[in-house]
Coordinates of C-alpha atoms in Angstrom, one line a residue:
M1411 CA 15.9 48.6 4.6
S1412 CA 18.4 46.5 4.6
G1413 CA 20.0 44.6 1.3
T1414 CA 18.3 41.4 2.4
Y1415 CA 14.9 42.2 1.8
V1416 CA 13.6 41.6 -0.9
L1417 CA 11.2 44.8 -1.0
S1418 CA 13.9 48.1 -0.6
Q1419 CA 12.7 51.8 -0.3
T1420 CA 13.6 52.6 -4.4
H1421 CA 10.2 50.3 -4.8
F1422 CA 8.2 53.9 -3.7
L1423 CA 8.2 57.5 -4.1
S1424 CA 9.5 60.0 -2.4
L1425 CA 7.1 62.8 -0.9
P1426 CA 8.7 66.0 -0.5
N1427 CA 8.6 66.9 3.2
N1428 CA 8.3 70.8 2.5
N1429 CA 5.4 72.5 0.8
P1430 CA 2.2 70.0 0.6
P1431 CA 1.2 69.5 -2.9
P1432 CA -1.8 70.6 -4.7
P1433 CA -4.6 68.5 -3.4
Q1434 CA -4.8 66.6 -7.7
C1435 CA -1.3 66.1 -7.1
S1436 CA -1.8 64.3 -3.6
E1437 CA -4.3 62.3 -4.7
L1438 CA -2.1 60.8 -7.9
N1439 CA 0.7 60.2 -5.6
I1440 CA -2.0 58.0 -3.2
R1441 CA -3.3 55.8 -6.2
F1442 CA -0.1 55.7 -8.0
N1443 CA 1.6 54.3 -4.2
E1444 CA -1.3 52.0 -3.8
Q1445 CA -1.3 50.7 -7.8
K1446 CA 2.5 50.0 -6.9
L1447 CA 2.3 48.3 -3.7
L1448 CA -0.7 46.1 -5.0
S1449 CA 1.5 45.1 -7.8
L1450 CA 4.2 44.3 -5.1
L1451 CA 1.8 42.5 -3.5
K1452 CA 0.6 40.3 -6.3
R1453 CA 4.8 39.2 -6.4
C1454 CA 4.7 38.2 -2.8
K1455 CA 6.5 34.4 -2.2
S1456 CA 6.3 34.3 1.4
I1457 CA 4.3 35.7 4.3
E1458 CA 7.8 38.3 5.5
E1459 CA 7.8 39.8 2.1
I1460 CA 4.0 40.3 2.5
K1461 CA 4.8 41.6 5.7
Q1462 CA 7.0 44.0 4.5
V1463 CA 4.4 45.3 1.9
H1464 CA 1.8 45.4 4.9
A1465 CA 4.2 48.1 6.7
Q1466 CA 4.6 50.2 3.5
F1467 CA 0.9 50.4 3.6
L1468 CA 0.6 51.5 7.1
K1469 CA 3.5 53.9 6.7
L1470 CA 2.0 55.6 3.9
G1471 CA -1.7 55.7 5.3
L1472 CA -3.2 53.2 2.3
F1473 CA -4.1 50.4 5.2
S1474 CA -8.0 52.4 5.7
D1475 CA -8.6 51.6 1.7
S1476 CA -10.7 48.7 2.0
F1477 CA -9.5 47.4 -1.1
C1478 CA -6.2 47.3 -0.3
A1479 CA -7.0 45.7 2.9
S1480 CA -8.6 43.2 1.2
N1481 CA -6.1 42.1 -0.8
L1482 CA -3.7 42.1 2.2
V1483 CA -6.0 39.5 3.7
A1484 CA -6.5 37.5 0.7
T1485 CA -2.8 37.3 0.1
C1486 CA -2.2 36.2 3.5
A1487 CA -4.8 33.5 3.4
K1488 CA -3.4 32.3 0.1
W1489 CA -0.2 32.1 1.1
G1490 CA -1.3 29.9 4.5
S1491 CA -1.2 32.7 7.5
L1492 CA -4.8 32.4 8.3
D1493 CA -3.5 33.7 11.8
Y1494 CA -2.2 37.0 10.3
A1495 CA -4.8 37.4 7.8
C1496 CA -7.7 37.1 10.8
S1497 CA -5.4 39.6 12.8
I1498 CA -5.9 41.7 9.4
F1499 CA -9.9 41.2 8.8
R1500 CA -10.4 42.6 12.6
Q1501 CA -8.5 45.6 11.7
I1502 CA -10.9 46.5 9.0
E1503 CA -13.6 48.7 10.2
E1504 CA -16.4 47.8 7.5
P1505 CA -15.5 44.5 6.1
C1506 CA -17.4 43.8 2.5
S1507 CA -18.6 40.3 1.5
F1508 CA -15.2 39.5 -0.1
D1509 CA -13.5 40.1 3.2
Y1510 CA -15.5 37.8 4.6
N1511 CA -15.7 35.1 1.7
T1512 CA -12.1 35.3 2.0
I1513 CA -11.7 34.3 5.4
I1514 CA -14.3 32.0 5.6
R1515 CA -12.7 30.0 2.8
G1516 CA -9.2 30.2 4.7
N1517 CA -11.1 28.9 8.1
V1518 CA -12.5 25.8 5.6
N1519 CA -9.7 25.0 4.0
N1520 CA -7.6 25.4 7.3
M1521 CA -10.6 22.9 8.9
N1522 CA -11.5 25.6 11.6
L1523 CA -15.3 24.7 10.6
E1524 CA -16.6 26.0 13.9
E1525 CA -15.0 29.3 13.4
A1526 CA -15.9 29.5 9.5
L1527 CA -20.0 29.4 10.8
V1528 CA -19.2 31.7 13.5
L1529 CA -18.0 34.3 11.0
Y1530 CA -20.6 33.1 8.6
V1531 CA -23.1 34.3 11.4
E1532 CA -21.4 37.5 12.2
M1533 CA -21.4 38.4 8.7
L1534 CA -25.4 38.4 9.0
E1535 CA -25.5 40.3 12.2
R1536 CA -23.3 43.1 10.5
G1537 CA -25.9 43.4 7.5
V1538 CA -23.2 42.3 5.0
E1539 CA -25.3 40.0 2.3
P1540 CA -23.7 36.9 1.7
D1541 CA -23.3 36.2 -2.0
N1542 CA -22.9 33.1 -4.7
F1543 CA -19.1 32.4 -3.2
T1544 CA -19.9 32.5 0.4
Y1545 CA -22.2 29.5 0.5
P1546 CA -20.6 26.9 -1.2
F1547 CA -17.9 27.3 1.6
I1548 CA -20.0 27.3 4.4
L1549 CA -22.2 24.2 3.2
K1550 CA -18.9 22.8 2.5
A1551 CA -18.4 23.7 6.4
C1552 CA -21.6 21.9 7.5
S1553 CA -20.8 18.8 5.4
L1554 CA -17.5 18.1 7.0
L1555 CA -19.1 18.5 10.1
G1556 CA -22.2 16.8 9.3
V1557 CA -24.4 19.3 10.4
V1558 CA -27.3 18.9 8.2
K1559 CA -29.6 21.1 10.9
E1560 CA -27.4 24.1 9.9
G1561 CA -27.5 22.9 6.1
V1562 CA -31.2 23.1 5.8
Q1563 CA -30.9 26.7 7.7
I1564 CA -28.4 27.6 5.2
H1565 CA -30.3 26.5 2.3
G1566 CA -33.4 28.7 3.5
H1567 CA -30.7 31.6 3.5
V1568 CA -29.8 30.7 -0.4
L1569 CA -33.8 30.4 -1.2
K1570 CA -34.1 34.2 0.4
A1571 CA -30.9 35.5 -1.4
G1572 CA -32.9 34.2 -4.8
L1573 CA -29.4 31.9 -5.7
E1574 CA -31.1 28.8 -5.9
G1575 CA -30.4 29.1 -9.5
D1576 CA -26.5 29.5 -9.2
V1577 CA -24.6 26.0 -9.8
F1578 CA -22.0 26.5 -7.8
V1579 CA -24.9 26.8 -4.7
Q1580 CA -26.2 23.8 -5.9
N1581 CA -23.8 21.6 -6.3
S1582 CA -22.7 22.7 -2.7
L1583 CA -25.9 21.7 -1.8
I1584 CA -25.5 18.5 -3.5
S1585 CA -22.6 17.8 -1.9
M1586 CA -23.7 18.5 1.8
Y1587 CA -27.2 16.9 1.4
G1588 CA -25.0 13.7 0.4
K1589 CA -22.6 14.2 3.0
C1590 CA -25.1 14.6 5.6
G1591 CA -27.3 11.4 4.7
G1592 CA -30.2 13.7 3.3
I1593 CA -29.9 11.6 0.1
K1594 CA -33.4 12.7 -0.9
H1595 CA -32.9 16.3 -0.8
A1596 CA -29.3 15.9 -2.6
C1597 CA -31.8 14.4 -5.4
A1598 CA -34.4 17.0 -5.5
V1599 CA -31.8 20.0 -5.6
F1600 CA -30.0 17.9 -8.8
E1601 CA -33.0 17.6 -10.7
Q1602 CA -34.3 20.9 -10.3
M1603 CA -30.9 21.9 -11.9
D1604 CA -31.6 23.6 -15.7
E1605 CA -28.2 22.6 -16.6
K1606 CA -25.9 20.2 -14.9
S1607 CA -22.3 20.8 -15.2
V1608 CA -19.5 17.8 -14.7
A1609 CA -18.9 19.2 -11.3
S1610 CA -23.0 18.6 -10.7
W1611 CA -22.6 15.3 -11.9
S1612 CA -19.6 14.4 -9.5
A1613 CA -21.6 16.0 -6.4
I1614 CA -24.5 13.5 -7.6
I1615 CA -22.7 10.6 -7.4
G1616 CA -20.6 11.4 -4.7
A1617 CA -23.9 11.6 -2.6
H1618 CA -24.6 8.8 -3.1
A1619 CA -21.5 7.0 -2.9
S1620 CA -21.5 8.9 0.7
V1621 CA -24.7 6.7 1.8
Q1622 CA -23.5 3.6 0.1
M1623 CA -26.1 3.5 -2.5
W1624 CA -23.8 1.8 -4.9
H1625 CA -25.9 0.5 -8.1
E1626 CA -27.7 4.3 -8.4
C1627 CA -23.9 5.5 -8.3
L1628 CA -22.9 3.1 -11.5
M1629 CA -26.6 4.0 -13.2
L1630 CA -25.9 7.5 -12.7
F1631 CA -22.2 7.0 -14.3
G1632 CA -24.2 5.3 -17.2
E1633 CA -26.5 8.1 -17.2
M1634 CA -23.7 10.7 -17.7
S1635 CA -21.7 8.7 -19.8
G1636 CA -24.6 8.6 -22.5
G1637 CA -25.8 11.9 -22.5
A1638 CA -23.7 15.0 -23.1
C1639 CA -19.7 15.0 -23.4
Y1640 CA -19.1 15.2 -20.0
R1641 CA -15.7 14.1 -19.2
A1642 CA -15.7 13.0 -16.1
E1643 CA -13.5 14.0 -13.1
E1644 CA -11.0 12.1 -11.4
S1645 CA -12.8 12.1 -8.3
T1646 CA -16.1 10.9 -9.9
L1647 CA -14.0 8.0 -11.2
V1648 CA -12.9 7.3 -8.0
S1649 CA -16.3 7.1 -6.4
V1650 CA -17.6 4.9 -9.2
L1651 CA -14.2 2.6 -9.0
T1652 CA -15.8 2.3 -5.5
A1653 CA -18.8 1.9 -6.5
C1654 CA -17.7 -1.2 -8.7
T1655 CA -15.3 -2.3 -5.6
H1656 CA -18.8 -3.0 -3.4
L1657 CA -20.1 -4.6 -6.2
G1658 CA -18.2 -6.9 -7.7
S1659 CA -18.4 -4.9 -11.2
L1660 CA -15.3 -5.9 -13.2
D1661 CA -16.4 -4.5 -16.6
I1662 CA -17.7 -1.3 -15.5
G1663 CA -14.3 -1.1 -13.5
R1664 CA -12.4 -2.0 -16.2
C1665 CA -14.2 0.8 -18.9
V1666 CA -13.2 3.2 -15.9
H1667 CA -9.5 2.3 -16.1
G1668 CA -9.6 2.8 -19.5
I1669 CA -10.9 6.2 -19.1
L1670 CA -8.5 7.2 -16.6
L1671 CA -5.7 6.1 -18.6
R1672 CA -6.7 7.7 -21.8
N1673 CA -7.9 11.1 -20.1
I1674 CA -4.9 11.5 -17.4
S1675 CA -1.3 11.3 -18.0
E1676 CA -0.3 9.9 -14.9
L1677 CA -2.4 8.2 -12.2
N1678 CA -1.6 9.6 -8.4
V1679 CA -1.1 6.9 -5.8
I1680 CA -4.6 7.4 -4.6
V1681 CA -6.0 6.4 -8.1
K1682 CA -3.7 3.6 -8.4
T1683 CA -4.5 2.6 -5.2
S1684 CA -8.3 2.9 -5.8
L1685 CA -7.8 0.8 -8.9
I1686 CA -6.2 -2.1 -6.9
D1687 CA -8.5 -2.0 -4.0
M1688 CA -11.4 -2.7 -7.3
Y1689 CA -9.4 -5.7 -9.1
V1690 CA -8.6 -7.4 -6.4
K1691 CA -12.1 -7.4 -4.8
C1692 CA -13.7 -8.4 -7.9
G1693 CA -12.1 -11.4 -7.9
C1694 CA -8.9 -10.4 -10.7
L1695 CA -6.4 -10.8 -8.0
E1696 CA -3.4 -11.1 -10.6
K1697 CA -4.5 -7.3 -12.4
G1698 CA -4.1 -5.9 -8.7
L1699 CA -1.0 -7.8 -8.0
S1700 CA 0.2 -6.6 -11.4
L1701 CA -0.7 -2.7 -10.5
F1702 CA 1.0 -3.1 -7.2
Q1703 CA 4.3 -4.4 -8.4
A1704 CA 3.9 -1.9 -11.1
M1705 CA 3.7 1.0 -8.9
A1706 CA 7.2 3.5 -7.9
D1707 CA 6.0 5.3 -5.3
K1708 CA 3.8 2.8 -2.4
N1709 CA 2.5 4.6 0.5
R1710 CA 1.2 2.7 3.7
Y1711 CA -2.2 2.2 2.5
S1712 CA -1.0 0.8 -0.6
Y1713 CA 0.3 -1.9 1.3
T1714 CA -2.8 -2.1 3.4
V1715 CA -5.0 -2.5 0.3
M1716 CA -2.8 -4.9 -0.8
I1717 CA -2.4 -7.1 2.2
S1718 CA -5.8 -6.9 2.8
G1719 CA -6.8 -8.0 -1.1
L1720 CA -4.3 -10.7 -0.8
A1721 CA -6.2 -11.9 2.5
I1722 CA -10.0 -12.2 1.2
H1723 CA -8.2 -14.5 -1.4
G1724 CA -6.8 -16.9 0.8
H1725 CA -3.2 -15.7 0.0
G1726 CA -1.6 -15.5 3.4
R1727 CA 1.8 -16.4 3.1
E1728 CA 2.2 -13.5 0.2
A1729 CA 0.3 -11.2 2.0
L1730 CA 2.8 -12.0 4.6
R1731 CA 5.7 -11.4 1.8
V1732 CA 4.3 -8.2 1.3
F1733 CA 4.3 -7.2 4.8
A1734 CA 7.6 -7.4 4.8
E1735 CA 8.4 -5.7 2.0
M1736 CA 6.8 -2.9 3.6
L1737 CA 8.9 -3.3 6.6
E1738 CA 12.1 -3.6 4.4
Q1739 CA 10.8 -0.2 2.7
G1740 CA 10.7 1.7 5.9
L1741 CA 7.0 2.3 6.3
E1742 CA 6.0 2.0 9.8
P1743 CA 3.5 -0.4 10.1
D1744 CA -0.2 0.9 12.2
D1745 CA -3.2 -0.7 13.6
V1746 CA -4.9 -1.2 10.2
V1747 CA -2.0 -2.9 8.3
Y1748 CA -1.6 -5.3 11.3
V1749 CA -5.8 -6.2 10.9
G1750 CA -5.1 -7.1 7.4
V1751 CA -2.1 -9.2 8.2
L1752 CA -3.8 -11.0 11.2
S1753 CA -7.0 -11.4 8.6
A1754 CA -4.9 -13.0 6.2
C1755 CA -3.1 -15.5 8.7
S1756 CA -6.8 -16.4 9.9
H1757 CA -8.2 -17.1 6.3
A1758 CA -5.0 -19.3 5.1
G1759 CA -5.2 -21.3 8.9
L1760 CA -1.6 -19.9 9.9
V1761 CA -1.7 -19.8 13.5
D1762 CA 1.1 -19.8 14.6
E1763 CA 2.3 -17.3 12.3
G1764 CA -0.6 -15.1 13.0
L1765 CA -0.1 -15.5 16.9
Q1766 CA 3.6 -14.4 16.0
C1767 CA 2.4 -11.0 14.0
F1768 CA 0.3 -10.5 17.1
N1769 CA 2.8 -10.4 19.4
R1770 CA 5.4 -8.4 16.9
M1771 CA 2.5 -5.8 16.8
R1772 CA 2.8 -5.2 20.8
F1773 CA 6.2 -5.7 21.6
E1774 CA 8.3 -4.3 18.3
H1775 CA 6.0 -1.9 17.2
K1776 CA 4.5 -0.9 20.1
I1777 CA 1.1 -0.9 18.8
K1778 CA -1.9 -1.2 21.1
P1779 CA -4.1 -3.9 20.3
T1780 CA -7.5 -2.9 19.7
V1781 CA -10.8 -5.3 19.6
Q1782 CA -10.4 -5.6 15.9
H1783 CA -7.3 -7.1 16.5
Y1784 CA -8.4 -9.1 18.9
G1785 CA -12.0 -10.3 17.0
C1786 CA -9.0 -11.5 14.2
V1787 CA -7.1 -13.4 16.6
V1788 CA -10.4 -14.8 17.9
D1789 CA -11.2 -15.9 14.2
L1790 CA -8.1 -17.0 13.3
M1791 CA -8.3 -19.5 16.6
G1792 CA -11.8 -20.4 15.7
R1793 CA -11.5 -21.3 12.0
A1794 CA -8.7 -23.8 13.5
R1795 CA -10.9 -25.3 15.7
M1796 CA -9.6 -23.7 19.2
L1797 CA -12.5 -22.4 20.2
R1798 CA -11.5 -23.0 24.1
E1799 CA -8.3 -21.0 23.6
A1800 CA -10.3 -18.2 21.7
Y1801 CA -12.5 -18.2 24.7
D1802 CA -9.6 -18.1 27.0
L1803 CA -8.4 -15.0 25.1
I1804 CA -11.3 -13.1 24.9
K1805 CA -11.6 -13.4 29.3
S1806 CA -8.1 -12.1 29.6
M1807 CA -8.2 -9.1 27.3
K1808 CA -7.5 -5.8 29.0
I1809 CA -10.0 -3.7 27.2
K1810 CA -13.5 -4.7 27.0
P1811 CA -14.9 -7.1 24.3
N1812 CA -17.1 -6.1 22.1
D1813 CA -19.7 -7.7 20.3
V1814 CA -17.5 -7.9 17.1
V1815 CA -14.8 -10.2 19.4
W1816 CA -18.0 -12.4 20.7
R1817 CA -19.6 -12.8 16.9
S1818 CA -16.6 -14.2 15.4
L1819 CA -16.6 -16.8 18.6
L1820 CA -20.3 -17.5 18.1
S1821 CA -19.6 -18.0 14.0
A1822 CA -16.8 -20.2 14.9
C1823 CA -18.7 -22.0 17.3
K1824 CA -21.2 -22.5 14.8
V1825 CA -19.0 -24.1 11.7
H1826 CA -17.7 -26.3 14.5
H1827 CA -20.9 -27.3 16.3
N1828 CA -19.7 -26.2 19.7
L1829 CA -23.6 -25.1 21.4
E1830 CA -21.7 -25.0 24.7
L1831 CA -19.5 -22.2 23.7
G1832 CA -21.7 -20.6 21.1
D1833 CA -24.8 -20.3 23.9
V1834 CA -22.0 -18.3 26.1
A1835 CA -21.0 -16.1 23.2
A1836 CA -24.4 -15.0 22.1
K1837 CA -25.5 -14.3 25.4
N1838 CA -22.4 -11.9 25.9
L1839 CA -23.8 -10.8 22.3
F1840 CA -27.0 -10.2 23.4
M1841 CA -26.3 -8.2 26.6
L1842 CA -23.8 -5.7 24.1
N1843 CA -26.5 -5.7 21.3
P1844 CA -29.6 -6.8 21.8
D1845 CA -30.8 -5.7 18.3
N1846 CA -29.0 -7.5 15.8
P1847 CA -31.2 -9.8 14.3
G1848 CA -28.2 -12.0 12.5
D1849 CA -26.9 -12.9 15.8
Y1850 CA -30.5 -14.6 17.1
L1851 CA -30.4 -16.4 13.9
V1852 CA -27.2 -17.9 14.0
L1853 CA -27.9 -19.6 17.7
A1854 CA -31.2 -20.2 16.4
N1855 CA -29.8 -22.3 13.3
M1856 CA -27.4 -24.2 16.1
Y1857 CA -30.3 -25.4 18.0
A1858 CA -32.0 -26.3 14.6
R1859 CA -29.0 -28.4 13.8
A1860 CA -29.1 -30.2 17.3
Q1861 CA -32.8 -30.4 16.7
N1862 CA -33.7 -28.5 19.8
W1863 CA -36.9 -26.9 18.2
V1864 CA -38.2 -25.7 21.8
N1865 CA -35.4 -23.0 21.8
V1866 CA -35.7 -22.4 17.9
A1867 CA -39.4 -21.6 18.5
R1868 CA -38.7 -19.4 21.8
I1869 CA -35.6 -17.3 20.0
R1870 CA -37.8 -16.8 16.8
T1871 CA -40.6 -15.6 19.1
E1872 CA -38.4 -13.4 20.8
M1873 CA -37.3 -12.2 17.4
A1874 CA -40.8 -11.4 16.6
E1875 CA -41.5 -9.2 20.0
K1876 CA -38.4 -6.9 19.3
G1877 CA -39.8 -6.5 15.7
L1878 CA -36.3 -7.6 14.5
V1879 CA -36.0 -8.6 10.6
Q1880 CA -33.1 -10.1 9.6
T1881 CA -31.7 -8.4 5.7
P1882 CA -32.4 -11.3 3.3
G1883 CA -29.1 -13.3 1.9
F1884 CA -28.6 -11.8 -1.9
S1885 CA -26.2 -12.5 -4.8
L1886 CA -24.9 -10.6 -7.1
V1887 CA -23.7 -11.1 -10.9
E1888 CA -22.9 -9.5 -13.8
A1889 CA -24.1 -10.0 -17.0
K1890 CA -23.1 -7.3 -20.5
R1891 CA -22.2 -4.5 -18.0
T1892 CA -25.5 -4.4 -15.7
V1893 CA -25.1 -6.0 -12.5
Y1894 CA -28.5 -8.1 -11.7
K1895 CA -29.6 -9.2 -7.8
F1896 CA -30.9 -12.2 -6.5
V1897 CA -32.4 -13.8 -3.2
S1898 CA -33.5 -17.2 -2.6
Q1899 CA -36.7 -18.0 -4.1
D1900 CA -36.3 -15.3 -6.5
K1901 CA -39.3 -14.7 -9.1
S1902 CA -38.9 -11.2 -9.7
Q1903 CA -36.6 -11.3 -12.8
P1904 CA -38.6 -11.0 -15.9
Q1905 CA -36.8 -14.2 -17.3
Y1906 CA -37.5 -16.2 -14.1
D1907 CA -38.9 -19.4 -16.3
S1908 CA -35.9 -19.8 -18.1
I1909 CA -33.6 -19.4 -15.2
Y1910 CA -35.6 -21.7 -13.1
D1911 CA -35.4 -24.3 -16.3
M1912 CA -31.7 -23.7 -15.8
I1913 CA -31.8 -25.0 -12.5
H1914 CA -33.7 -28.1 -13.5
Q1915 CA -30.9 -28.8 -16.3
M1916 CA -28.1 -28.4 -13.6
E1917 CA -29.8 -30.3 -11.2
W1918 CA -29.9 -33.2 -13.6
Q1919 CA -26.4 -33.1 -14.4
L1920 CA -25.7 -33.0 -11.0
K1921 CA -27.3 -36.1 -10.1
F1922 CA -25.0 -38.0 -12.8
E1923 CA -21.8 -36.4 -10.9
G1924 CA -23.1 -37.9 -7.8
Y1925 CA -24.5 -34.6 -6.1
V1926 CA -26.3 -34.9 -2.9
A1927 CA -28.0 -31.9 -1.1
D1928 CA -26.5 -31.4 2.0
T1929 CA -30.1 -30.7 3.8
S1930 CA -28.5 -30.0 7.2
Q1931 CA -28.3 -26.2 6.1
V1932 CA -32.4 -26.1 6.1
M1933 CA -32.7 -24.9 9.5
L1934 CA -36.3 -25.7 9.8
D1935 CA -38.7 -28.4 10.7
V1936 CA -39.8 -29.4 7.8
D1937 CA -39.6 -32.9 5.5
E1938 CA -36.7 -33.8 3.6
E1939 CA -37.7 -33.0 0.2
E1940 CA -38.9 -29.3 1.2
K1941 CA -35.8 -28.9 2.6
R1942 CA -34.4 -29.9 -1.1
Q1943 CA -36.7 -27.4 -2.7
R1944 CA -35.5 -24.4 -0.3
L1945 CA -31.9 -25.4 -1.3
K1946 CA -32.6 -25.3 -4.7
Y1947 CA -33.6 -21.9 -5.6
H1948 CA -30.5 -20.4 -3.3
S1949 CA -29.8 -17.2 -4.2
Q1950 CA -26.2 -17.9 -5.0
K1951 CA -27.6 -20.9 -7.6
L1952 CA -30.2 -18.7 -9.0
A1953 CA -26.8 -16.4 -10.0
I1954 CA -25.2 -18.9 -11.4
A1955 CA -27.7 -20.5 -13.6
F1956 CA -28.7 -16.6 -15.1
A1957 CA -24.8 -16.2 -15.9
L1958 CA -24.5 -19.3 -17.5
I1959 CA -27.9 -18.3 -20.0
H1960 CA -26.4 -14.8 -20.4
T1961 CA -22.7 -14.5 -20.5
S1962 CA -20.3 -16.1 -23.4
E1963 CA -19.3 -19.7 -23.1
G1964 CA -15.7 -20.3 -20.9
S1965 CA -16.4 -16.6 -19.6
T1966 CA -15.4 -16.6 -15.7
I1967 CA -18.8 -16.0 -13.8
R1968 CA -18.7 -13.6 -11.0
I1969 CA -20.8 -13.3 -8.1
S1970 CA -20.8 -11.3 -5.1
R1971 CA -22.9 -12.1 -1.7
N1972 CA -23.7 -10.4 1.7
V1973 CA -24.0 -13.3 3.8
R1974 CA -21.1 -16.3 4.5
M1975 CA -21.9 -19.1 2.0
C1976 CA -23.6 -22.6 2.9
N1977 CA -21.5 -25.7 2.9
D1978 CA -24.4 -26.8 0.4
C1979 CA -24.0 -23.7 -2.2
H1980 CA -19.9 -24.2 -1.9
T1981 CA -20.3 -28.0 -2.9
Y1982 CA -23.2 -27.3 -5.6
T1983 CA -20.6 -24.6 -7.2
K1984 CA -17.7 -27.1 -7.3
F1985 CA -19.3 -29.1 -9.2
I1986 CA -20.9 -26.3 -11.6
S1987 CA -17.4 -25.1 -12.4
M1988 CA -16.6 -28.6 -13.8
I1989 CA -19.4 -29.6 -15.6
Y1990 CA -20.1 -26.5 -17.4
D1991 CA -16.4 -26.2 -17.5
R1992 CA -16.5 -22.3 -16.4
E1993 CA -13.8 -20.5 -13.2
I1994 CA -16.8 -19.2 -11.0
T1995 CA -15.5 -16.5 -8.1
V1996 CA -17.7 -16.1 -5.2
R1997 CA -17.0 -13.2 -3.0
D1998 CA -19.0 -13.9 0.3
R1999 CA -19.1 -11.9 3.5
N2000 CA -15.4 -13.1 4.6
R2001 CA -13.5 -14.1 1.5
F2002 CA -13.1 -15.0 -2.0
H2003 CA -14.0 -18.7 -3.5
H2004 CA -12.4 -19.7 -6.7
F2005 CA -14.1 -23.0 -8.5
K2006 CA -12.4 -24.5 -11.2
D2007 CA -12.6 -27.9 -12.5
G2008 CA -14.3 -29.3 -9.4
T2009 CA -12.6 -27.4 -6.3
C2010 CA -11.9 -24.2 -5.0
S2011 CA -9.3 -21.9 -3.9
C2012 CA -10.3 -22.3 -0.3
K2013 CA -9.7 -25.8 -0.2
D2014 CA -12.6 -26.0 1.9
Y2015 CA -11.4 -23.9 5.1
W2016 CA -13.2 -21.1 5.1

């Protein structure tokens, strides 16, 4: 061999050419050569070196040894040369479970998921028995493919093989069921475990996060933290942060941040970005912005999260400044970033800037507009009362508008009381998606505001005939590291008596400050007194009353809602922030409202 090769002939024993050695000496030489080559194989640092060792195995007739062939396959897979590993694997006459496990793992790691399942079937057909190393990777393939039917079949194989008690297999089953939406099965496996590891808790928390069961994520994290001395994995903490982000649970999010700082010397960009997302979506924009500015290395996702966070807080110009910084850093924007930019312009009423960004996206950055971008521009125009212009834009779209685009127009028509265009938007919505109860209710409310009770009855009858039921609006509020949920007229809380007493006190104070209930928000054909009673116990008002009782004086009240805030709740909360000298942050479906001293950060533009 040439001197440029890492391996040379000096690494191998010279075999005599004349008289054959005694059998025992020959056996010793073979074993010695085998050990020598296996030692060299472990020291290989590239696929080229592996190929040289492979050549020596063939030259010395050692490849037929299944142990040597298995090590070759494993080393090739380790160094990322799956094709070469597969070519060696196919030359093994009787591959064992180790060989199949190695090649299955390589395929899963390379996202050749269907091939991994094919290899598993082949393994069974050839009578090679899978073991506890086989199933975790096969179940991972099922979870990534989202094929729960195949996952259930493999679960049956696990039971037949008697491996249902293996913790690695159990963890993989939990993850598979969670990612495939079978949360009940995931919980059943978890509950049956005799001993739960950190990975087990991580799997069950991740499973609930996969199906957006955020309350359950936090409950499980609390149970995990309160039990044995488990040190939560980084992935688990990211799942908990995501739950805090959706629930607006800032206190628990801060605790997770503290755990991360105590246990991880340097947070990676993904974790830092998750923290920024949590803070800005829990209403603590200043902290999120501080973390973002302190990041040494920012990627496109970090900028996207920060721009979107500024957008939902109504800081449109600051979002445009961060976007300009991103471009200066040489990061190429994508369609997702532009959704955040256009949304920021919409929430801040920056119509000209938003239209300029839309044109820049198309002509400078050559990004083809998606329905999400058109939806943002329609929303931008709609908020600014440019309803006819928004409608003309929809008609000029080169792609077919979807329900999101028409819903943006319908929402704007509701805000600005344009029943004519609202009818047009609703009819198009019903053709595209006839089963969304929220769209029917928006149109019904528009008719109710116009005192057209005949059409209100017609729409509600149509909803009843189709079996459409709207998810009730609710408000979430955090107190003492627990998140509480309220719906309108709610009496489900054990302490509802004290909450209702607090509502009466608040109403008494409000009268002196000149608050008058906006009964136009009640879209029912009932008298004024009934309308005032219905407004009195809206979910947001109940959440505020609860927080005033159960949080310390002067602390910020943070509320999350699943629907847009009504005008009456908006006015009501402004007064409460002044009367009780509290900052109140409300995140509704569209954006954040920061109430302080009788004013709102949105400046009544939302």
